[in-house]
Amino acid sequence: MDHLLRVLIADDEPIIREGVRDSVDWESLGMRVCAEAEDGEEALELALALRIQVALVDLNMPIMNGIELMKELRQKLPQCRIIIITGHDEFAYAQEAIRLSVDDYILKPANSEQLRQVLTRIRHELEATQKQEVHLQQASKQIAKNFPLMRERFCLEWIEGTMTETELREQLEFLQLPAASPDMLCVIRWPEVVTSVQLRKENDRQLFMFAIENIIGEMLASYEKTMFRDHSGLIVAIVWGTVPETLISDMQHAVQAYLKISIHVHAQPIENGLLSIPAVYRQSKSSIFKEAQMSPLVRKAKDYIRETYTEADMSLEAFAQLMQVSPVYLSRIIKQELGSSFVSLVTQTRIAKAIQLLNATDMPINEIAEKVGYDTQHYFSTAFKKAVGVSPNQYRKGAAFHEDDN
């Protein structure tokens, strides 16, 4: 050990203290008697002031007896090792002290060989404890250093669906992430990462990927989240909290503005708990690769719907005019690539958002209708029932699989 262990001898008889002090070669044991006390109160004061590591305690002392002293030491210096000094007639009393997790006891008068053996054992145990603490501190530093990597490995296992819910919650707590189910999974694809044609050097590609992650991370800075790359080079963000629809488009615009490259972003709500993450991830991954096959015009149409679905007067004609194409052509190409009409896509977006609000808030139905772009509650309720099968009120009450009685 780097330094001598600090020892306190507490006994009200000077001859006993002297006998204990002189019976062993303390330095050869890696120890030093740095304090003596004749009563429990003085002993406690010295022990705390000197941060004593080994205390030899007499049971019968004035002012504060040995039992009370040991209780105080256990509370205030829990790492301190305690040896009882006791007479034969006090042995039953000593048994109570043993229940306080003392390390050993020495019968008066102190036997030097027994004392040396007890102290040697304690010294070895303290050395082992100190080494263990050093290893644990090193391990703790290593864990802190590798925390991002550990989160990434955990998330890769999470999206593969290899863990139970209990294991997921334990890992989330250990990795300092919320134990509650997240609200959104977001997949970001930079086409150049997954293309077979390498247009840039690997170093440049990695720099761009880090830059994309930094931009996305900054835009999600106010949310609890974890971000990682999957095995196919997609950036995945798992987010706790309600993220505005417009933020998804903002991510694409920000990367375009700062890095002069295009990315595809697909966000999907998580509605069925921790174990649903793998399915949501697979759906998101499939969707983003489908989006990669879209024409720029159709992709802009999807972005337009995502950004403006809250406006009651949004229309195919308004977007066609914005894109300087005919409504007929725009309608045909959307139907051809997505299998749905422009109006259907708007309705799907609005109803999906309404379902989120019905599940996550106590907002009145008329406010939800307005929030998702409907002029009237009646119009919203009609569209909702046609899409979901029940009215918004019944959906909120859990009647999604029952007939509407109205």
CSV table of C-alpha atoms in Angstrom, one decimal:
chain,number,residue,atom,x,y,z
A,1,MET,CA,0.0,0.0,0.0
A,2,ASP,CA,1.2,3.5,-0.7
A,3,HIS,CA,0.8,4.7,2.9
A,4,LEU,CA,0.5,3.4,6.4
A,5,LEU,CA,-3.0,2.6,7.6
A,6,ARG,CA,-4.2,4.9,10.4
A,7,VAL,CA,-5.0,3.1,13.6
A,8,LEU,CA,-6.9,4.3,16.7
A,9,ILE,CA,-6.7,2.5,20.1
A,10,ALA,CA,-9.6,3.3,22.4
A,11,ASP,CA,-9.5,2.0,26.0
A,12,ASP,CA,-10.0,3.7,29.4
A,13,GLU,CA,-7.1,1.8,30.9
A,14,PRO,CA,-3.7,3.3,30.0
A,15,ILE,CA,-1.9,0.0,30.7
A,16,ILE,CA,-4.1,-1.7,28.1
A,17,ARG,CA,-3.5,1.0,25.5
A,18,GLU,CA,0.2,0.7,26.1
A,19,GLY,CA,0.1,-3.1,25.9
A,20,VAL,CA,-1.7,-3.0,22.6
A,21,ARG,CA,0.5,-0.3,21.2
A,22,ASP,CA,3.8,-2.1,22.2
A,23,SER,CA,2.8,-5.7,21.4
A,24,VAL,CA,3.4,-5.5,17.6
A,25,ASP,CA,5.6,-3.9,15.1
A,26,TRP,CA,3.0,-1.6,13.5
A,27,GLU,CA,5.2,-0.4,10.6
A,28,SER,CA,6.0,-3.9,9.5
A,29,LEU,CA,2.2,-4.4,9.2
A,30,GLY,CA,1.8,-1.3,7.1
A,31,MET,CA,0.1,0.5,9.9
A,32,ARG,CA,0.7,3.4,12.3
A,33,VAL,CA,-1.0,4.2,15.6
A,34,CYS,CA,-1.9,7.8,15.2
A,35,ALA,CA,-4.3,8.3,18.0
A,36,GLU,CA,-5.3,6.9,21.5
A,37,ALA,CA,-8.5,7.7,23.5
A,38,GLU,CA,-9.7,6.9,27.0
A,39,ASP,CA,-13.4,7.3,26.3
A,40,GLY,CA,-15.8,6.7,23.4
A,41,GLU,CA,-16.6,10.4,22.8
A,42,GLU,CA,-12.9,11.3,22.4
A,43,ALA,CA,-12.3,8.2,20.3
A,44,LEU,CA,-15.2,9.2,17.9
A,45,GLU,CA,-13.9,12.8,17.6
A,46,LEU,CA,-10.3,11.6,16.8
A,47,ALA,CA,-11.5,8.9,14.4
A,48,LEU,CA,-13.5,11.4,12.4
A,49,ALA,CA,-10.8,14.0,12.4
A,50,LEU,CA,-8.1,11.6,11.3
A,51,ARG,CA,-10.2,9.4,9.0
A,52,ILE,CA,-9.2,6.3,11.0
A,53,GLN,CA,-9.0,3.1,9.0
A,54,VAL,CA,-8.6,0.6,11.8
A,55,ALA,CA,-10.1,1.0,15.3
A,56,LEU,CA,-9.3,-1.2,18.4
A,57,VAL,CA,-12.3,-0.5,20.7
A,58,ASP,CA,-12.8,-1.4,24.4
A,59,LEU,CA,-16.4,-2.2,25.2
A,60,ASN,CA,-16.5,-0.6,28.7
A,61,MET,CA,-15.5,3.0,28.4
A,62,PRO,CA,-17.0,6.1,30.1
A,63,ILE,CA,-19.1,8.8,28.5
A,64,MET,CA,-19.8,6.7,25.4
A,65,ASN,CA,-19.3,3.0,25.6
A,66,GLY,CA,-17.8,0.8,22.9
A,67,ILE,CA,-21.2,-0.3,21.4
A,68,GLU,CA,-22.3,3.3,20.9
A,69,LEU,CA,-18.9,4.2,19.5
A,70,MET,CA,-19.1,1.4,17.0
A,71,LYS,CA,-22.6,2.4,15.9
A,72,GLU,CA,-21.3,5.9,15.2
A,73,LEU,CA,-18.3,4.6,13.3
A,74,ARG,CA,-20.4,2.3,11.2
A,75,GLN,CA,-22.6,5.2,10.2
A,76,LYS,CA,-19.9,7.9,9.8
A,77,LEU,CA,-16.9,5.9,8.7
A,78,PRO,CA,-18.4,2.8,7.1
A,79,GLN,CA,-15.1,1.6,5.7
A,80,CYS,CA,-13.4,1.6,9.1
A,81,ARG,CA,-12.3,-1.8,10.3
A,82,ILE,CA,-13.1,-2.5,14.0
A,83,ILE,CA,-11.5,-4.9,16.5
A,84,ILE,CA,-13.0,-5.3,19.9
A,85,ILE,CA,-10.8,-5.4,23.0
A,86,THR,CA,-12.8,-7.3,25.7
A,87,GLY,CA,-12.4,-9.2,28.9
A,88,HIS,CA,-13.6,-12.8,29.5
A,89,ASP,CA,-16.5,-11.6,31.6
A,90,GLU,CA,-17.7,-9.3,28.8
A,91,PHE,CA,-17.8,-11.9,26.1
A,92,ALA,CA,-21.6,-12.2,26.0
A,93,TYR,CA,-21.7,-8.4,25.7
A,94,ALA,CA,-19.2,-8.7,22.9
A,95,GLN,CA,-21.6,-10.9,20.9
A,96,GLU,CA,-23.9,-7.9,20.4
A,97,ALA,CA,-20.9,-6.0,19.0
A,98,ILE,CA,-20.2,-8.8,16.6
A,99,ARG,CA,-23.6,-8.3,15.2
A,100,LEU,CA,-22.4,-4.8,14.3
A,101,SER,CA,-20.1,-6.4,11.8
A,102,VAL,CA,-16.9,-6.0,13.7
A,103,ASP,CA,-13.9,-7.7,12.2
A,104,ASP,CA,-12.6,-9.6,15.2
A,105,TYR,CA,-12.1,-9.4,19.0
A,106,ILE,CA,-9.1,-9.6,21.2
A,107,LEU,CA,-9.2,-10.9,24.8
A,108,LYS,CA,-7.5,-8.9,27.5
A,109,PRO,CA,-4.6,-8.9,28.2
A,110,ALA,CA,-3.8,-8.6,24.5
A,111,ASN,CA,-1.9,-11.6,23.0
A,112,SER,CA,0.7,-10.2,20.6
A,113,GLU,CA,0.6,-13.1,18.2
A,114,GLN,CA,-3.2,-13.1,18.0
A,115,LEU,CA,-3.2,-9.3,17.5
A,116,ARG,CA,-0.6,-9.6,14.8
A,117,GLN,CA,-2.6,-12.3,13.0
A,118,VAL,CA,-5.8,-10.3,13.1
A,119,LEU,CA,-4.1,-7.1,12.0
A,120,THR,CA,-2.3,-8.9,9.1
A,121,ARG,CA,-5.6,-10.3,7.9
A,122,ILE,CA,-7.3,-6.9,8.0
A,123,ARG,CA,-4.4,-5.3,6.2
A,124,HIS,CA,-4.6,-7.9,3.4
A,125,GLU,CA,-8.4,-7.4,3.1
A,126,LEU,CA,-7.9,-3.6,2.9
A,127,GLU,CA,-5.3,-4.0,0.3
A,128,ALA,CA,-7.6,-6.2,-1.7
A,129,THR,CA,-10.4,-3.7,-1.3
A,130,GLN,CA,-8.2,-0.9,-2.4
A,131,LYS,CA,-7.1,-2.8,-5.5
A,132,GLN,CA,-10.8,-3.6,-6.2
A,133,GLU,CA,-11.7,0.1,-5.9
A,134,VAL,CA,-8.9,1.0,-8.3
A,135,HIS,CA,-10.1,-1.5,-10.8
A,136,LEU,CA,-13.7,-0.4,-10.4
A,137,GLN,CA,-12.7,3.3,-10.8
A,138,GLN,CA,-10.8,2.4,-14.0
A,139,ALA,CA,-13.8,0.4,-15.2
A,140,SER,CA,-16.1,3.3,-14.4
A,141,LYS,CA,-13.9,5.7,-16.4
A,142,GLN,CA,-13.8,3.2,-19.3
A,143,ILE,CA,-17.5,2.9,-19.3
A,144,ALA,CA,-17.9,6.7,-19.3
A,145,LYS,CA,-15.4,6.9,-22.2
A,146,ASN,CA,-17.3,4.2,-24.2
A,147,PHE,CA,-20.8,5.3,-23.3
A,148,PRO,CA,-21.7,6.4,-26.8
A,149,LEU,CA,-20.4,3.1,-28.2
A,150,MET,CA,-22.4,1.1,-25.6
A,151,ARG,CA,-25.6,3.0,-26.4
A,152,GLU,CA,-25.0,2.3,-30.1
A,153,ARG,CA,-24.5,-1.5,-29.5
A,154,PHE,CA,-27.6,-1.5,-27.3
A,155,CYS,CA,-29.7,0.2,-29.9
A,156,LEU,CA,-28.6,-2.2,-32.6
A,157,GLU,CA,-29.7,-5.1,-30.4
A,158,TRP,CA,-33.0,-3.2,-29.7
A,159,ILE,CA,-34.0,-2.8,-33.3
A,160,GLU,CA,-33.1,-6.4,-33.9
A,161,GLY,CA,-35.7,-7.4,-31.3
A,162,THR,CA,-33.4,-9.7,-29.3
A,163,MET,CA,-34.2,-8.5,-25.8
A,164,THR,CA,-37.1,-8.8,-23.4
A,165,GLU,CA,-38.9,-5.8,-22.0
A,166,THR,CA,-37.3,-6.3,-18.6
A,167,GLU,CA,-33.8,-6.4,-20.2
A,168,LEU,CA,-34.7,-3.3,-22.3
A,169,ARG,CA,-35.7,-1.3,-19.2
A,170,GLU,CA,-32.6,-2.3,-17.3
A,171,GLN,CA,-30.4,-1.3,-20.2
A,172,LEU,CA,-32.2,2.0,-20.7
A,173,GLU,CA,-31.7,2.8,-17.0
A,174,PHE,CA,-28.0,1.9,-17.1
A,175,LEU,CA,-27.4,3.9,-20.2
A,176,GLN,CA,-29.2,6.9,-18.6
A,177,LEU,CA,-32.1,6.9,-21.1
A,178,PRO,CA,-35.8,7.2,-20.2
A,179,ALA,CA,-37.4,3.8,-19.3
A,180,ALA,CA,-40.7,4.9,-20.8
A,181,SER,CA,-41.5,4.0,-24.4
A,182,PRO,CA,-40.1,6.5,-26.9
A,183,ASP,CA,-42.5,8.5,-29.1
A,184,MET,CA,-40.8,8.6,-32.5
A,185,LEU,CA,-38.3,6.7,-34.6
A,186,CYS,CA,-36.6,8.7,-37.3
A,187,VAL,CA,-34.5,7.2,-40.1
A,188,ILE,CA,-32.1,9.5,-42.1
A,189,ARG,CA,-30.6,8.3,-45.4
A,190,TRP,CA,-27.9,10.0,-47.3
A,191,PRO,CA,-28.1,8.3,-50.7
A,192,GLU,CA,-24.3,8.4,-51.3
A,193,VAL,CA,-23.7,6.1,-48.3
A,194,VAL,CA,-25.7,3.2,-49.7
A,195,THR,CA,-24.9,3.6,-53.3
A,196,SER,CA,-22.5,1.1,-55.0
A,197,VAL,CA,-20.8,3.9,-56.9
A,198,GLN,CA,-18.3,5.7,-54.6
A,199,LEU,CA,-18.4,9.4,-55.5
A,200,ARG,CA,-16.2,10.6,-52.6
A,201,LYS,CA,-13.2,9.3,-50.6
A,202,GLU,CA,-14.2,7.4,-47.4
A,203,ASN,CA,-12.7,10.1,-45.2
A,204,ASP,CA,-14.9,12.7,-46.8
A,205,ARG,CA,-18.0,10.4,-46.6
A,206,GLN,CA,-17.4,9.9,-42.9
A,207,LEU,CA,-17.0,13.7,-42.4
A,208,PHE,CA,-20.3,14.3,-44.1
A,209,MET,CA,-22.0,11.6,-42.0
A,210,PHE,CA,-20.7,13.2,-38.8
A,211,ALA,CA,-21.9,16.6,-40.0
A,212,ILE,CA,-25.4,15.2,-40.8
A,213,GLU,CA,-25.5,13.7,-37.3
A,214,ASN,CA,-24.5,16.9,-35.7
A,215,ILE,CA,-27.1,18.9,-37.6
A,216,ILE,CA,-29.9,16.4,-36.7
A,217,GLY,CA,-28.6,16.2,-33.1
A,218,GLU,CA,-28.8,20.0,-32.7
A,219,MET,CA,-32.3,20.2,-34.2
A,220,LEU,CA,-33.4,17.5,-31.6
A,221,ALA,CA,-31.4,19.0,-28.8
A,222,SER,CA,-34.4,19.8,-26.7
A,223,TYR,CA,-35.6,16.2,-26.8
A,224,GLU,CA,-34.4,13.0,-24.9
A,225,LYS,CA,-32.9,10.9,-27.7
A,226,THR,CA,-30.4,8.4,-28.8
A,227,MET,CA,-28.8,8.4,-32.3
A,228,PHE,CA,-26.8,5.7,-34.0
A,229,ARG,CA,-26.0,4.2,-37.4
A,230,ASP,CA,-27.5,0.8,-38.4
A,231,HIS,CA,-25.6,-1.8,-40.3
A,232,SER,CA,-26.8,-0.4,-43.7
A,233,GLY,CA,-25.4,3.1,-43.0
A,234,LEU,CA,-28.7,4.7,-42.1
A,235,ILE,CA,-28.8,7.2,-39.2
A,236,VAL,CA,-31.5,6.2,-36.7
A,237,ALA,CA,-32.8,8.5,-34.0
A,238,ILE,CA,-35.1,7.3,-31.3
A,239,VAL,CA,-36.8,10.2,-29.6
A,240,TRP,CA,-38.9,10.7,-26.5
A,241,GLY,CA,-41.3,13.6,-26.9
A,242,THR,CA,-43.7,15.0,-29.5
A,243,VAL,CA,-41.8,16.3,-32.5
A,244,PRO,CA,-43.5,18.8,-34.8
A,245,GLU,CA,-44.1,17.5,-38.3
A,246,THR,CA,-42.4,20.5,-39.7
A,247,LEU,CA,-39.1,19.5,-38.0
A,248,ILE,CA,-38.7,16.6,-40.4
A,249,SER,CA,-38.7,18.8,-43.4
A,250,ASP,CA,-36.5,21.3,-41.5
A,251,MET,CA,-33.9,18.6,-41.1
A,252,GLN,CA,-33.7,18.1,-44.9
A,253,HIS,CA,-33.6,21.8,-45.6
A,254,ALA,CA,-30.9,22.4,-43.0
A,255,VAL,CA,-28.6,19.7,-44.4
A,256,GLN,CA,-29.2,21.0,-47.9
A,257,ALA,CA,-28.4,24.6,-46.7
A,258,TYR,CA,-25.3,23.8,-44.7
A,259,LEU,CA,-23.8,20.9,-46.5
A,260,LYS,CA,-25.2,21.3,-50.1
A,261,ILE,CA,-26.3,17.6,-50.1
A,262,SER,CA,-29.7,16.0,-50.1
A,263,ILE,CA,-30.9,13.5,-47.4
A,264,HIS,CA,-34.1,11.6,-47.1
A,265,VAL,CA,-35.8,11.6,-43.7
A,266,HIS,CA,-38.7,9.3,-42.6
A,267,ALA,CA,-40.3,9.6,-39.1
A,268,GLN,CA,-42.8,7.2,-37.6
A,269,PRO,CA,-44.6,7.4,-34.3
A,270,ILE,CA,-44.1,4.6,-31.8
A,271,GLU,CA,-47.5,3.6,-30.3
A,272,ASN,CA,-47.1,0.1,-28.9
A,273,GLY,CA,-44.3,0.3,-26.4
A,274,LEU,CA,-40.6,-0.7,-26.2
A,275,LEU,CA,-41.1,-4.1,-27.9
A,276,SER,CA,-42.6,-2.5,-31.0
A,277,ILE,CA,-39.3,-0.7,-31.9
A,278,PRO,CA,-38.0,-3.4,-34.2
A,279,ALA,CA,-41.3,-3.4,-36.3
A,280,VAL,CA,-41.3,0.4,-36.5
A,281,TYR,CA,-37.7,0.4,-37.5
A,282,ARG,CA,-38.3,-2.2,-40.3
A,283,GLN,CA,-41.3,-0.2,-41.5
A,284,SER,CA,-39.3,3.0,-41.5
A,285,LYS,CA,-36.4,1.5,-43.3
A,286,SER,CA,-38.7,0.1,-46.0
A,287,SER,CA,-40.5,3.4,-46.4
A,288,ILE,CA,-37.3,5.4,-46.8
A,289,PHE,CA,-36.0,3.1,-49.5
A,290,LYS,CA,-39.3,3.3,-51.2
A,291,GLU,CA,-39.0,7.1,-51.0
A,292,ALA,CA,-35.6,6.9,-52.6
A,293,GLN,CA,-37.3,5.6,-55.7
A,294,MET,CA,-39.7,8.6,-55.9
A,295,SER,CA,-39.3,11.3,-58.4
A,296,PRO,CA,-38.2,14.7,-56.9
A,297,LEU,CA,-41.7,16.1,-57.6
A,298,VAL,CA,-43.5,13.3,-55.6
A,299,ARG,CA,-41.0,13.7,-52.7
A,300,LYS,CA,-41.7,17.4,-52.7
A,301,ALA,CA,-45.5,16.6,-52.7
A,302,LYS,CA,-45.0,14.5,-49.6
A,303,ASP,CA,-43.0,17.2,-47.9
A,304,TYR,CA,-45.6,19.8,-48.8
A,305,ILE,CA,-48.4,17.6,-47.3
A,306,ARG,CA,-46.3,17.1,-44.1
A,307,GLU,CA,-45.7,20.8,-43.7
A,308,THR,CA,-49.1,22.1,-44.6
A,309,TYR,CA,-51.7,19.5,-43.6
A,310,THR,CA,-52.8,21.8,-40.7
A,311,GLU,CA,-54.1,24.4,-43.2
A,312,ALA,CA,-57.7,23.8,-44.2
A,313,ASP,CA,-57.3,25.4,-47.6
A,314,MET,CA,-54.3,23.3,-48.8
A,315,SER,CA,-55.0,21.6,-52.2
A,316,LEU,CA,-53.6,19.7,-55.1
A,317,GLU,CA,-54.2,22.8,-57.3
A,318,ALA,CA,-52.2,25.1,-54.9
A,319,PHE,CA,-49.2,22.7,-54.9
A,320,ALA,CA,-49.4,22.2,-58.6
A,321,GLN,CA,-49.2,25.9,-59.1
A,322,LEU,CA,-46.3,26.1,-56.7
A,323,MET,CA,-44.4,23.4,-58.7
A,324,GLN,CA,-45.5,25.0,-62.0
A,325,VAL,CA,-47.1,21.7,-63.3
A,326,SER,CA,-50.6,20.9,-64.2
A,327,PRO,CA,-52.9,19.4,-61.5
A,328,VAL,CA,-53.8,16.5,-63.8
A,329,TYR,CA,-50.1,15.5,-64.3
A,330,LEU,CA,-49.3,15.9,-60.6
A,331,SER,CA,-52.3,13.8,-59.6
A,332,ARG,CA,-51.3,11.1,-62.1
A,333,ILE,CA,-47.7,10.8,-61.0
A,334,ILE,CA,-48.5,10.8,-57.3
A,335,LYS,CA,-51.0,8.0,-57.9
A,336,GLN,CA,-48.5,6.1,-60.1
A,337,GLU,CA,-45.7,6.2,-57.6
A,338,LEU,CA,-47.5,6.1,-54.2
A,339,GLY,CA,-50.7,4.2,-55.1
A,340,SER,CA,-52.8,6.9,-53.5
A,341,SER,CA,-54.3,10.2,-54.6
A,342,PHE,CA,-53.2,13.5,-53.2
A,343,VAL,CA,-56.4,13.9,-51.2
A,344,SER,CA,-56.0,10.4,-49.7
A,345,LEU,CA,-52.4,11.2,-48.6
A,346,VAL,CA,-53.6,14.4,-47.0
A,347,THR,CA,-56.4,12.6,-45.2
A,348,GLN,CA,-54.0,9.8,-44.0
A,349,THR,CA,-51.6,12.4,-42.6
A,350,ARG,CA,-54.4,14.3,-40.8
A,351,ILE,CA,-56.0,11.2,-39.4
A,352,ALA,CA,-52.6,9.8,-38.2
A,353,LYS,CA,-51.9,13.0,-36.4
A,354,ALA,CA,-55.4,13.1,-34.9
A,355,ILE,CA,-54.9,9.6,-33.5
A,356,GLN,CA,-51.7,10.7,-31.9
A,357,LEU,CA,-53.5,13.7,-30.3
A,358,LEU,CA,-56.4,11.5,-29.1
A,359,ASN,CA,-54.0,9.0,-27.5
A,360,ALA,CA,-51.6,11.5,-25.9
A,361,THR,CA,-53.7,14.5,-24.9
A,362,ASP,CA,-57.0,15.5,-23.4
A,363,MET,CA,-57.6,18.1,-26.1
A,364,PRO,CA,-61.3,18.5,-27.1
A,365,ILE,CA,-62.4,17.0,-30.4
A,366,ASN,CA,-63.1,20.4,-31.9
A,367,GLU,CA,-59.6,21.6,-31.1
A,368,ILE,CA,-58.1,18.4,-32.6
A,369,ALA,CA,-60.2,18.9,-35.7
A,370,GLU,CA,-58.8,22.4,-36.1
A,371,LYS,CA,-55.3,21.3,-35.3
A,372,VAL,CA,-55.2,18.8,-38.1
A,373,GLY,CA,-56.7,21.0,-40.8
A,374,TYR,CA,-60.5,20.5,-40.7
A,375,ASP,CA,-62.9,23.5,-40.9
A,376,THR,CA,-65.5,21.8,-38.7
A,377,GLN,CA,-65.8,19.1,-36.1
A,378,HIS,CA,-68.5,17.4,-38.2
A,379,TYR,CA,-66.3,17.2,-41.3
A,380,PHE,CA,-63.4,15.9,-39.2
A,381,SER,CA,-65.6,13.2,-37.4
A,382,THR,CA,-67.0,12.1,-40.8
A,383,ALA,CA,-63.5,11.7,-42.3
A,384,PHE,CA,-62.2,10.0,-39.1
A,385,LYS,CA,-65.1,7.5,-38.9
A,386,LYS,CA,-64.6,6.6,-42.6
A,387,ALA,CA,-60.9,6.0,-42.1
A,388,VAL,CA,-60.9,4.3,-38.6
A,389,GLY,CA,-64.4,2.8,-38.4
A,390,VAL,CA,-65.5,4.7,-35.2
A,391,SER,CA,-66.0,8.3,-34.3
A,392,PRO,CA,-63.1,10.3,-32.6
A,393,ASN,CA,-65.0,10.2,-29.3
A,394,GLN,CA,-65.5,6.4,-29.4
A,395,TYR,CA,-61.9,5.9,-30.4
A,396,ARG,CA,-60.8,7.9,-27.4
A,397,LYS,CA,-63.0,5.7,-25.2
A,398,GLY,CA,-61.4,2.5,-26.6
A,399,ALA,CA,-64.2,1.5,-28.8
A,400,ALA,CA,-62.2,1.1,-32.0
A,401,PHE,CA,-63.5,-2.4,-32.7
A,402,HIS,CA,-67.2,-1.7,-31.8
A,403,GLU,CA,-70.1,-0.5,-34.0
A,404,ASP,CA,-70.9,3.2,-33.7
A,405,ASP,CA,-74.3,3.5,-32.0
A,406,ASN,CA,-75.0,7.1,-33.1
